[in-house]
Tab-separated table of N, CA and C in Angstrom:
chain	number	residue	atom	x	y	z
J	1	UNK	N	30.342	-12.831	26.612
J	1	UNK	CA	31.193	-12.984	25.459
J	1	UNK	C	31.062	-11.774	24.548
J	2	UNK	N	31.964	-11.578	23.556
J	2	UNK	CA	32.334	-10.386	22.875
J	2	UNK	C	31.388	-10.615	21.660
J	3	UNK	N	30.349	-9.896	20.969
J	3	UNK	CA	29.770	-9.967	20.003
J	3	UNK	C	30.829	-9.800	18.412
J	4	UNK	N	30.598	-10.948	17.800
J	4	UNK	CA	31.116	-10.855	16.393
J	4	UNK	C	30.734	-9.435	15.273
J	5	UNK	N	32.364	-9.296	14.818
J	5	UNK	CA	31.984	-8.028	14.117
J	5	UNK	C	30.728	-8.128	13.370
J	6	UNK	N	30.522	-7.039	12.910
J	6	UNK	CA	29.598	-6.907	12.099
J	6	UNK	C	29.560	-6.964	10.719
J	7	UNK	N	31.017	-7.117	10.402
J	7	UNK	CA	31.713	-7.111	8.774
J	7	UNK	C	31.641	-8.854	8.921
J	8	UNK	N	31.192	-9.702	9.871
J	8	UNK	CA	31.552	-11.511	10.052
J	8	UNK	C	30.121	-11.865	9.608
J	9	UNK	N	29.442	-11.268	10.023
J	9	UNK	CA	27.706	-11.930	10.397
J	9	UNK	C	27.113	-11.163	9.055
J	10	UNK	N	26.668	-12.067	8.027
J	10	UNK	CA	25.387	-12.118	7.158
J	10	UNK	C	24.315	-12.614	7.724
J	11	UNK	N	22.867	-11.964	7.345
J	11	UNK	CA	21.688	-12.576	7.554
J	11	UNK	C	20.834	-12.337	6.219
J	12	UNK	N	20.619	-13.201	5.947
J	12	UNK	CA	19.184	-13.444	4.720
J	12	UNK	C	18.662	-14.424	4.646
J	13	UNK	N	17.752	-14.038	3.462
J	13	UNK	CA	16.697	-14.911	3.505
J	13	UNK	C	17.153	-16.442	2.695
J	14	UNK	N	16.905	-17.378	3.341
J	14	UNK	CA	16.748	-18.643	2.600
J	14	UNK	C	17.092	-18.576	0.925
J	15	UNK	N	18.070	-19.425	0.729
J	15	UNK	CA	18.106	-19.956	-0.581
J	15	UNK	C	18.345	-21.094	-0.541
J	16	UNK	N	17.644	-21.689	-2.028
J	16	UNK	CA	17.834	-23.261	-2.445
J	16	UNK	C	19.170	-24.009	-2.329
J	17	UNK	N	20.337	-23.519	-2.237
J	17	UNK	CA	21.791	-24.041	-2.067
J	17	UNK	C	22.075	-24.234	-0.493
J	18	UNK	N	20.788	-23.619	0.435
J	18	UNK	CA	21.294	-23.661	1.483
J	18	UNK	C	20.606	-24.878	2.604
J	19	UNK	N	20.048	-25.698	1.715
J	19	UNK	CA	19.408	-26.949	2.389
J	19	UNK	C	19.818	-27.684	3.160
J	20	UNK	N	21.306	-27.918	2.993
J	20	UNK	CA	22.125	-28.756	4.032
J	20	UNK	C	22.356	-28.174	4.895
J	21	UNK	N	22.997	-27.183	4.862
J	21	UNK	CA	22.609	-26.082	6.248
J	21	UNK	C	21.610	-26.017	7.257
J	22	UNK	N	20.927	-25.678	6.722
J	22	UNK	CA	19.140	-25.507	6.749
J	22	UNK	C	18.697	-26.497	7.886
J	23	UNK	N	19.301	-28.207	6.954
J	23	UNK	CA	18.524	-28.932	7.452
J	23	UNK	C	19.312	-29.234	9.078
J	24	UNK	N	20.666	-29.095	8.926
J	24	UNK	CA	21.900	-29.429	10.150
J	24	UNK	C	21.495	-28.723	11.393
J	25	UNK	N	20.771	-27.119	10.971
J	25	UNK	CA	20.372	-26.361	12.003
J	25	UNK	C	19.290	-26.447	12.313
J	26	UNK	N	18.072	-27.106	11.533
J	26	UNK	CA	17.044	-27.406	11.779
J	26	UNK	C	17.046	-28.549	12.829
J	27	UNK	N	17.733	-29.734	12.577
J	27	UNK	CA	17.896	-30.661	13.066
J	27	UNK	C	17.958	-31.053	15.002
J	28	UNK	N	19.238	-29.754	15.120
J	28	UNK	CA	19.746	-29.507	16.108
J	28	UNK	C	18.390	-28.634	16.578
J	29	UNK	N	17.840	-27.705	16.304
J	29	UNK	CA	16.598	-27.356	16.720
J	29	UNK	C	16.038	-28.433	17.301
J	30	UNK	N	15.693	-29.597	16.752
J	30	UNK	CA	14.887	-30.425	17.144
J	30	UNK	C	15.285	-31.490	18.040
J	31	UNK	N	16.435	-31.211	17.961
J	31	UNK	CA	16.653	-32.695	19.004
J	31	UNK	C	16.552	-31.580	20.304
J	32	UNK	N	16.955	-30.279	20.592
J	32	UNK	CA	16.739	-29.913	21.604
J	32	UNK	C	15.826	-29.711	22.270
J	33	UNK	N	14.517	-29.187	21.277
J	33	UNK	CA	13.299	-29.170	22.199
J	33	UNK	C	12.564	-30.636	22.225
J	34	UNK	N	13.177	-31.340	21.800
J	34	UNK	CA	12.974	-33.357	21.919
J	34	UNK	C	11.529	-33.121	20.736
J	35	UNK	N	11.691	-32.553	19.494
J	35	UNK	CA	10.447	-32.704	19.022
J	35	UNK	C	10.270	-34.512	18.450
J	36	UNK	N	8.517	-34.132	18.280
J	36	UNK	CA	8.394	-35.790	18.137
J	36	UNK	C	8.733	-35.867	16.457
J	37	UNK	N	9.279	-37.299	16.679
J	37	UNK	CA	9.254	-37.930	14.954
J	37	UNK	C	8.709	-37.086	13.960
J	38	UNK	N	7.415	-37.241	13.717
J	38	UNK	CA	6.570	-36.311	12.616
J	38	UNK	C	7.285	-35.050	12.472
J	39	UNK	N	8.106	-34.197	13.475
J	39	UNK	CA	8.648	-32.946	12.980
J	39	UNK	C	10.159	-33.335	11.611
J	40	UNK	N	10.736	-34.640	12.119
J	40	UNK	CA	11.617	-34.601	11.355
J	40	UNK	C	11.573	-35.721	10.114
J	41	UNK	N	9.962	-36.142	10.204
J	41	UNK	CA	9.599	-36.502	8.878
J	41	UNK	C	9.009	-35.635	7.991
J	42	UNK	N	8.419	-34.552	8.775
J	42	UNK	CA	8.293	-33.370	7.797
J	42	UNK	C	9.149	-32.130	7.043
J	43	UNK	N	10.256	-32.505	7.136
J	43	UNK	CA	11.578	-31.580	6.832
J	43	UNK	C	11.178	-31.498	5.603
J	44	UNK	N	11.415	-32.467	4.778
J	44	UNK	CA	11.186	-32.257	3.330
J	44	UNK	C	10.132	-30.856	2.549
J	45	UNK	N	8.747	-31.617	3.536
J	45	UNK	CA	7.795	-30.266	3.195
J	45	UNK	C	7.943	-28.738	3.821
J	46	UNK	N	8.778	-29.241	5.207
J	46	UNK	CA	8.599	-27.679	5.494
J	46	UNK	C	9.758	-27.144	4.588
J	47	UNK	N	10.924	-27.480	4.160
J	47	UNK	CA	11.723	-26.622	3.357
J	47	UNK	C	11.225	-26.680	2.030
J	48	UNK	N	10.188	-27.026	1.520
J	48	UNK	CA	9.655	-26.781	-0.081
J	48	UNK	C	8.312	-25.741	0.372
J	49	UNK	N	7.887	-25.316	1.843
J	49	UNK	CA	7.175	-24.585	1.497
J	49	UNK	C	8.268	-23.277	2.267
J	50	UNK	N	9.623	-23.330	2.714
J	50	UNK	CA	10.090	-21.907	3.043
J	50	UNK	C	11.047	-21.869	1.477
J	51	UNK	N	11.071	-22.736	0.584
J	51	UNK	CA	11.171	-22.051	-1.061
J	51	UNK	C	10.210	-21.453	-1.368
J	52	UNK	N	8.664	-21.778	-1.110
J	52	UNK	CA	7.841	-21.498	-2.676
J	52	UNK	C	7.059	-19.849	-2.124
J	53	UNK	N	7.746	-19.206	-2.922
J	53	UNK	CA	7.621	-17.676	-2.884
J	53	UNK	C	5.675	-17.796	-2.800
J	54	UNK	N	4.918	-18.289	-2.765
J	54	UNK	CA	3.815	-18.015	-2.464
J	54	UNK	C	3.276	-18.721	-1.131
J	55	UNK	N	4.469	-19.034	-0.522
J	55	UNK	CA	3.545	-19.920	0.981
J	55	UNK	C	3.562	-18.714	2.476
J	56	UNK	N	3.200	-18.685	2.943
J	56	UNK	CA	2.972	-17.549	4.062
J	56	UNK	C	4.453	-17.838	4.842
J	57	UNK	N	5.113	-18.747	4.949
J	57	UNK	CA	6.264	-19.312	5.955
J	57	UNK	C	7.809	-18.944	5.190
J	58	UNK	N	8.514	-17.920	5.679
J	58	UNK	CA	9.621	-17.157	5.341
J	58	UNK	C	10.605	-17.892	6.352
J	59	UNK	N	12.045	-18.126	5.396
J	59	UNK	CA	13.325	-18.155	6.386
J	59	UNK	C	14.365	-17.708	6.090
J	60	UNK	N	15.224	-17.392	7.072
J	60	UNK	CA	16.326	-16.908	7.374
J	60	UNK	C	17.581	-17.547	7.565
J	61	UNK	N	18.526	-17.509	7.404
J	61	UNK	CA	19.780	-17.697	7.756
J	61	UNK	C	20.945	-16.630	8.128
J	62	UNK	N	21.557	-17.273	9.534
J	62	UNK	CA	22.953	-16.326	10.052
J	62	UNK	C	23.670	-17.285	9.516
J	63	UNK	N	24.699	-16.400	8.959
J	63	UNK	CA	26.261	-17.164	8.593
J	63	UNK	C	27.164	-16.461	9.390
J	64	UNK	N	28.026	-16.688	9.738
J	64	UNK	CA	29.441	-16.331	10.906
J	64	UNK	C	30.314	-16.729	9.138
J	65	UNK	N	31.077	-15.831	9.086
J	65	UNK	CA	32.627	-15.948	8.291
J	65	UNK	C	31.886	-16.746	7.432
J	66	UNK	N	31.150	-17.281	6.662
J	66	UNK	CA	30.371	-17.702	5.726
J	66	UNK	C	29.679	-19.272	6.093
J	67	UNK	N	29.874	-19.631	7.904
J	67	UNK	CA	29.303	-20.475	7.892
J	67	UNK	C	27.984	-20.283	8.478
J	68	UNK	N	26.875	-21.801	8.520
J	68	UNK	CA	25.696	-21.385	8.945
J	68	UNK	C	26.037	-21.326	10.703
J	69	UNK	N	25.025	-20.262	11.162
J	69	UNK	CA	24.947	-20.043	12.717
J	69	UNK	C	23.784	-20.371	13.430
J	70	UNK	N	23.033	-20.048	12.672
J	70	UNK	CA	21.473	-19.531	13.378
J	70	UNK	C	20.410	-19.515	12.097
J	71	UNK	N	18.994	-19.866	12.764
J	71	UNK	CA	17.970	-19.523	11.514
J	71	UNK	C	17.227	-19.046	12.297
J	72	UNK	N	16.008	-18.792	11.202
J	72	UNK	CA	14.586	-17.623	11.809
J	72	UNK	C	13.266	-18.482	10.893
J	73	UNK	N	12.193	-18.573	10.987
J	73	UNK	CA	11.488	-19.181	10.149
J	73	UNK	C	10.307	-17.689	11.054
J	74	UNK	N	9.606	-17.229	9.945
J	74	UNK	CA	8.442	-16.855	10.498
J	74	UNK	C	7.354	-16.963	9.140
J	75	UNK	N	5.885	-16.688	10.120
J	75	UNK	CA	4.953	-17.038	9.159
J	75	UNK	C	3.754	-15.580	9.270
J	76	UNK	N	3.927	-15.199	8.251
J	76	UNK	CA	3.178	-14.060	7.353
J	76	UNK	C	1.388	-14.423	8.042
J	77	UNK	N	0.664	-13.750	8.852
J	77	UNK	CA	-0.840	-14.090	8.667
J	77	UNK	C	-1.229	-12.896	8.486
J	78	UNK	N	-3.112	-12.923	8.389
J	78	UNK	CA	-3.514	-11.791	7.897
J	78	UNK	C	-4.077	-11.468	9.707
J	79	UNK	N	-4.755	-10.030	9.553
J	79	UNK	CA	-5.228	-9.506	11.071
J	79	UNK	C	-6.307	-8.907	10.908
J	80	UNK	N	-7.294	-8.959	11.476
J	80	UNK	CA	-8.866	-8.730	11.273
J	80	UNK	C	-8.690	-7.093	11.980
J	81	UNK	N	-7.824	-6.607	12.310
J	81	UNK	CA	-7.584	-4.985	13.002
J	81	UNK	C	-7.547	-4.330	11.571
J	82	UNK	N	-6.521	-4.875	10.842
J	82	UNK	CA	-5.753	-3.978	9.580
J	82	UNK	C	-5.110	-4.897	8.736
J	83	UNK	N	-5.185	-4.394	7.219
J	83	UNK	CA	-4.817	-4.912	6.130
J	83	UNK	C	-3.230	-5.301	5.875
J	84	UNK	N	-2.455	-4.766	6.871
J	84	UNK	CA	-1.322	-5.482	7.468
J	84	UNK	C	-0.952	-5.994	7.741
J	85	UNK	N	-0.020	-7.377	7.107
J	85	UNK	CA	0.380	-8.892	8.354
J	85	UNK	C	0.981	-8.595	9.439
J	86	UNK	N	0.723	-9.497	10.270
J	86	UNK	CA	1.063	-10.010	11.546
J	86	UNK	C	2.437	-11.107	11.357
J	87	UNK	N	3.689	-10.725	11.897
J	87	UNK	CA	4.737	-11.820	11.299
J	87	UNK	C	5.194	-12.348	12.432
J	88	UNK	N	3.999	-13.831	12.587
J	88	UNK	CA	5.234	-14.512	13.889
J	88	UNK	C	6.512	-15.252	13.615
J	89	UNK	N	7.134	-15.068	14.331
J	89	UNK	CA	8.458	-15.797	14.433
J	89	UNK	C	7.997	-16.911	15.504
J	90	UNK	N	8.397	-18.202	14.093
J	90	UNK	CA	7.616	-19.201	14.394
J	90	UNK	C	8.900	-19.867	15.671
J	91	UNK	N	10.128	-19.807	15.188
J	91	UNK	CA	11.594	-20.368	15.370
J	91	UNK	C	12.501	-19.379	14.899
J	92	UNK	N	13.783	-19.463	16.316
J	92	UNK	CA	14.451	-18.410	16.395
J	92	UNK	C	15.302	-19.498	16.814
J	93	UNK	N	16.687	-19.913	16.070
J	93	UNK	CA	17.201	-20.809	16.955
J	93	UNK	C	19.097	-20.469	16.327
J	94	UNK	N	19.557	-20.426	17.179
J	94	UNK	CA	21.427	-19.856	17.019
J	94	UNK	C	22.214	-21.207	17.380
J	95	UNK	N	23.388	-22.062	16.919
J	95	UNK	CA	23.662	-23.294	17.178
J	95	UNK	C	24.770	-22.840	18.339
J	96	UNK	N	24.329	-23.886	19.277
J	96	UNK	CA	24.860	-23.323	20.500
J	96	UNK	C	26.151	-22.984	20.624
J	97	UNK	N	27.201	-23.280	19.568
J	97	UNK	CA	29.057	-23.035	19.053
J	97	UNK	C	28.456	-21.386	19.391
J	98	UNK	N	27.622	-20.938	18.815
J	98	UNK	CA	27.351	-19.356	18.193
J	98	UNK	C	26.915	-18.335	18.903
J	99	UNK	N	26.487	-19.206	20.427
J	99	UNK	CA	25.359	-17.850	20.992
J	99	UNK	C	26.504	-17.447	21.831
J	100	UNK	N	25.843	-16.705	22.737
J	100	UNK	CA	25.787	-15.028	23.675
J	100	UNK	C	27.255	-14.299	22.685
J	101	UNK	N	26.922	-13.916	21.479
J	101	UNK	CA	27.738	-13.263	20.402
J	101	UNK	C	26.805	-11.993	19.987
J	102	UNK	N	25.810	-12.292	20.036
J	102	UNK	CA	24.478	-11.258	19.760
J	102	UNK	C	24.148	-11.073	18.449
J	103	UNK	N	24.060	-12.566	17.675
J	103	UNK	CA	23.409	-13.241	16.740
J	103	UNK	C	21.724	-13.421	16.779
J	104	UNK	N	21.255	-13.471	17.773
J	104	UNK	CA	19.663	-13.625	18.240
J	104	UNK	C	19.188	-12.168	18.061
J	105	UNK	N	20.301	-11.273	18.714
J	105	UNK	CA	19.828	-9.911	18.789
J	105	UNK	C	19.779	-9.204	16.891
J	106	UNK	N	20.530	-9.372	16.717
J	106	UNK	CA	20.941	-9.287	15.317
J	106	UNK	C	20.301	-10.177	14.338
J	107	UNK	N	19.773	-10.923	14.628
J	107	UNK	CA	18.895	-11.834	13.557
J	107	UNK	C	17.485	-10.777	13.814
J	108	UNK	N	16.842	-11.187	15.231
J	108	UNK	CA	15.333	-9.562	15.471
J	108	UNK	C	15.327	-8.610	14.826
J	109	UNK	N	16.874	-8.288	14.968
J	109	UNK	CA	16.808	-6.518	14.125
J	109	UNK	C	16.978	-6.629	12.520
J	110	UNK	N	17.170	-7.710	11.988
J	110	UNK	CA	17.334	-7.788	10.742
J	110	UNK	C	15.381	-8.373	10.596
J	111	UNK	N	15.051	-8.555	10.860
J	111	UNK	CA	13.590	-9.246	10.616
J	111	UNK	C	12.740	-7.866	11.197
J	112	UNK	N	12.956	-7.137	11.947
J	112	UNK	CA	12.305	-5.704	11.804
J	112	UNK	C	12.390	-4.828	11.121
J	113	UNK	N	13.741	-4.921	10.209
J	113	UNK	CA	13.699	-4.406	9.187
J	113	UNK	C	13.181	-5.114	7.920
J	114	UNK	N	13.022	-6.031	7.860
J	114	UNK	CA	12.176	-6.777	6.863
J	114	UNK	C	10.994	-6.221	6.892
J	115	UNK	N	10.035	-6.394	8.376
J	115	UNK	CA	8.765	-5.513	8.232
J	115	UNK	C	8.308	-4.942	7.865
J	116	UNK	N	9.589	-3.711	8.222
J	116	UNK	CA	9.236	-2.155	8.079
J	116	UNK	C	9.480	-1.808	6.757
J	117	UNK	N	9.549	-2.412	5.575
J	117	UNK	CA	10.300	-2.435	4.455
J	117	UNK	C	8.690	-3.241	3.663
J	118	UNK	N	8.372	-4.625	4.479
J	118	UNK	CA	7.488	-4.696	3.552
J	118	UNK	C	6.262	-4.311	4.272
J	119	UNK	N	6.040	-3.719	5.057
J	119	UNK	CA	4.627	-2.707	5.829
J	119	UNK	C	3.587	-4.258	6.534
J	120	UNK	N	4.329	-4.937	6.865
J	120	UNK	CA	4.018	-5.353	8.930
J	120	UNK	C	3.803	-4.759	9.581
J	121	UNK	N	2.561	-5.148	9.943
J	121	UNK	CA	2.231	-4.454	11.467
J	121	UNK	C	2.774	-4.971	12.537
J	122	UNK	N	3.250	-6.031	12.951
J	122	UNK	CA	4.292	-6.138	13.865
J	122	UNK	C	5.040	-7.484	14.150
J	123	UNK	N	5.722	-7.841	14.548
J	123	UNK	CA	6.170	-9.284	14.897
J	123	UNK	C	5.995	-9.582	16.221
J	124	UNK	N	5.123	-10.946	16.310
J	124	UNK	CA	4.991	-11.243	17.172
J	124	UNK	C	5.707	-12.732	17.808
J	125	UNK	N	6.258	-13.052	18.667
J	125	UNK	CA	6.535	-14.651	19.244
J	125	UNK	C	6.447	-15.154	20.884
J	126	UNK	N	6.788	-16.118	21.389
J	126	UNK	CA	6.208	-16.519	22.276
J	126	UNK	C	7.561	-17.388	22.849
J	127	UNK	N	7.994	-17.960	24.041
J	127	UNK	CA	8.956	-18.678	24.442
J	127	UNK	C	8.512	-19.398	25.756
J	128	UNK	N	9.398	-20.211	26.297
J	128	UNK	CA	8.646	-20.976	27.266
J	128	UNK	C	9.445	-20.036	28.271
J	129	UNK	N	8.498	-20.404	29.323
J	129	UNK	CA	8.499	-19.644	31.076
J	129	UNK	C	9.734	-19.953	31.603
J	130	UNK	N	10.562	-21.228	31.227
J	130	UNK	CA	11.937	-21.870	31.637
J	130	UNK	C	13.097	-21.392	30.798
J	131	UNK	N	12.915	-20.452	29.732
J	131	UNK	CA	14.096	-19.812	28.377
J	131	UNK	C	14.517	-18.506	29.368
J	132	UNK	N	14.628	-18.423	30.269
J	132	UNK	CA	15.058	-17.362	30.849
J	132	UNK	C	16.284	-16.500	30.289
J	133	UNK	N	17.141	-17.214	29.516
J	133	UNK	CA	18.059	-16.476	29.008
J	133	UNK	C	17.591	-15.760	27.782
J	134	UNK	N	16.687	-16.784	26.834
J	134	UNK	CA	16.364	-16.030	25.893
J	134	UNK	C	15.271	-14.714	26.132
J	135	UNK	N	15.109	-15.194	27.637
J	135	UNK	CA	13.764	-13.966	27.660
J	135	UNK	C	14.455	-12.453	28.331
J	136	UNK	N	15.884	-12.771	28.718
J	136	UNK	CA	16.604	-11.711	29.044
J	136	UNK	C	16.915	-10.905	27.797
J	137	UNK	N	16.922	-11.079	26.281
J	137	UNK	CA	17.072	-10.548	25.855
J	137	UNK	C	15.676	-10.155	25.269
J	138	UNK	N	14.885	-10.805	25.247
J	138	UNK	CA	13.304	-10.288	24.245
J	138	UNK	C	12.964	-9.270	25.767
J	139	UNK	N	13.337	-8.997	26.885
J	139	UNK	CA	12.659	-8.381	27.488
J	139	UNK	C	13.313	-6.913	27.169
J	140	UNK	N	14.751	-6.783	26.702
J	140	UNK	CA	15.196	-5.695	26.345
J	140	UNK	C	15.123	-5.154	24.912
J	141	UNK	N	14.551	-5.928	23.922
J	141	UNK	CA	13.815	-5.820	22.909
J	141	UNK	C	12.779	-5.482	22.439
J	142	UNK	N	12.117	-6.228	23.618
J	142	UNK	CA	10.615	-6.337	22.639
J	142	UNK	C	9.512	-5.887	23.826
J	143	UNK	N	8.324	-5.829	23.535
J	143	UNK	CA	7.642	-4.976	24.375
J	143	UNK	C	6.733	-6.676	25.310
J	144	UNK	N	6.437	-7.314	26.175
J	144	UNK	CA	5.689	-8.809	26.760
J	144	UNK	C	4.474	-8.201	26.201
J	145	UNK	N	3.357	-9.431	25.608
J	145	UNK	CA	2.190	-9.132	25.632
J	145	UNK	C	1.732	-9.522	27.029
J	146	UNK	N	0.621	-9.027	27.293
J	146	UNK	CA	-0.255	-8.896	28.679
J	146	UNK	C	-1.439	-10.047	27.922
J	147	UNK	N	-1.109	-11.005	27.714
J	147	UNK	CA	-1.871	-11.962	27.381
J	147	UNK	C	-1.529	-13.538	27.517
J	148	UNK	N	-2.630	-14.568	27.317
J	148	UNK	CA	-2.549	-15.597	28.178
J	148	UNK	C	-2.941	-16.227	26.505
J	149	UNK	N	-2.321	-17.611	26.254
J	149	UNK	CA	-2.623	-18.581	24.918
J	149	UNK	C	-2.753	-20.125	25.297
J	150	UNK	N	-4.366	-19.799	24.465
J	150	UNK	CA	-4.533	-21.260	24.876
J	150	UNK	C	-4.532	-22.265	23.913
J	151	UNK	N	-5.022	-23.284	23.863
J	151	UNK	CA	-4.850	-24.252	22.546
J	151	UNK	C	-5.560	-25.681	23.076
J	152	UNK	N	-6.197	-25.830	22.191
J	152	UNK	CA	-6.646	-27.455	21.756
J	152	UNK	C	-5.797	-28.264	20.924
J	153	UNK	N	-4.825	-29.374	21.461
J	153	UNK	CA	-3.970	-29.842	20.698
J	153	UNK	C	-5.457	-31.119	19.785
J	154	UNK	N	-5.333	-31.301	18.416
J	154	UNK	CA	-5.894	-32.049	17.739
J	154	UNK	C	-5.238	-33.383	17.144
J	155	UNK	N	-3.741	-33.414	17.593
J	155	UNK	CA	-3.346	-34.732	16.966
J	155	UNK	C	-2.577	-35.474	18.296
């Protein structure tokens, strides 16, 4: 498909007017990766901590012609290398009306320039082994780490 001009597609950061949005695309996030209950009883808090200018967790919004398309949520940590955050992109998600337009691609490059603007050391994220489409494009993007993640789930 033909990528939307570039005079169509806004991307920024989260504002308070944009909650219903927010939450419609959040939503759809979640029913797709089947998250459990607790993710969408926690909506409330996670959008009062991607308002409060002091929480580590930043978001984004794509608008197409001024509607919502796509969001980005990433979270600011610190890095025991250098006094530089580390910015994962926690959620990268385009509503499926919106994709192969090169909104995903264009949301990355707008969040690398965020970085490089506020002095990130790099962005990092992760996708499952079965996103093959999305990994067709992070492979022409982004550099694979040569690393393996493990985890103790606690709840």
């Amino acid at each position: 498909m033909n990528r939307i001009e570039a005079a169509a597609v806004e991307i920024r950061r989260l504002e308070e007017n944009d909650r219903v949005a927010w939450e419609d695309l959040w939503q759809e996030n979640l029913d797709h990766f089947a998250a459990p209950d607790r993710a969408r009883a926690d909506m409330p808090v996670i959008w009062q901590r991607l308002m409060d200018q002091a929480a580590p967790l930043l978001g984004w919004l794509v608008l197409v012609q001024g509607q919502a398309a796509g969001l980005a949520h990433v979270i600011l940590r610190q890095h025991s290398f250098s006094t530089a955050k580390i910015a994962i992109l926690e959620d990268l998600w385009i509503a499926p009306l919106a994709r192969r337009h090169g909104l995903a691609e264009r949301l990355v490059e707008r969040l690398v320039r965020e970085g490089r603007a506020q002095g990130w050391r790099r962005i990092e994220w992760e996708t499952g082994d079965e996103n093959l489409i999305a990994q067709r494009l992070y492979d022409r993007i982004a550099t694979l780490d040569p690393v393996k993640r493990y985890r103790v789930d606690l709840d």
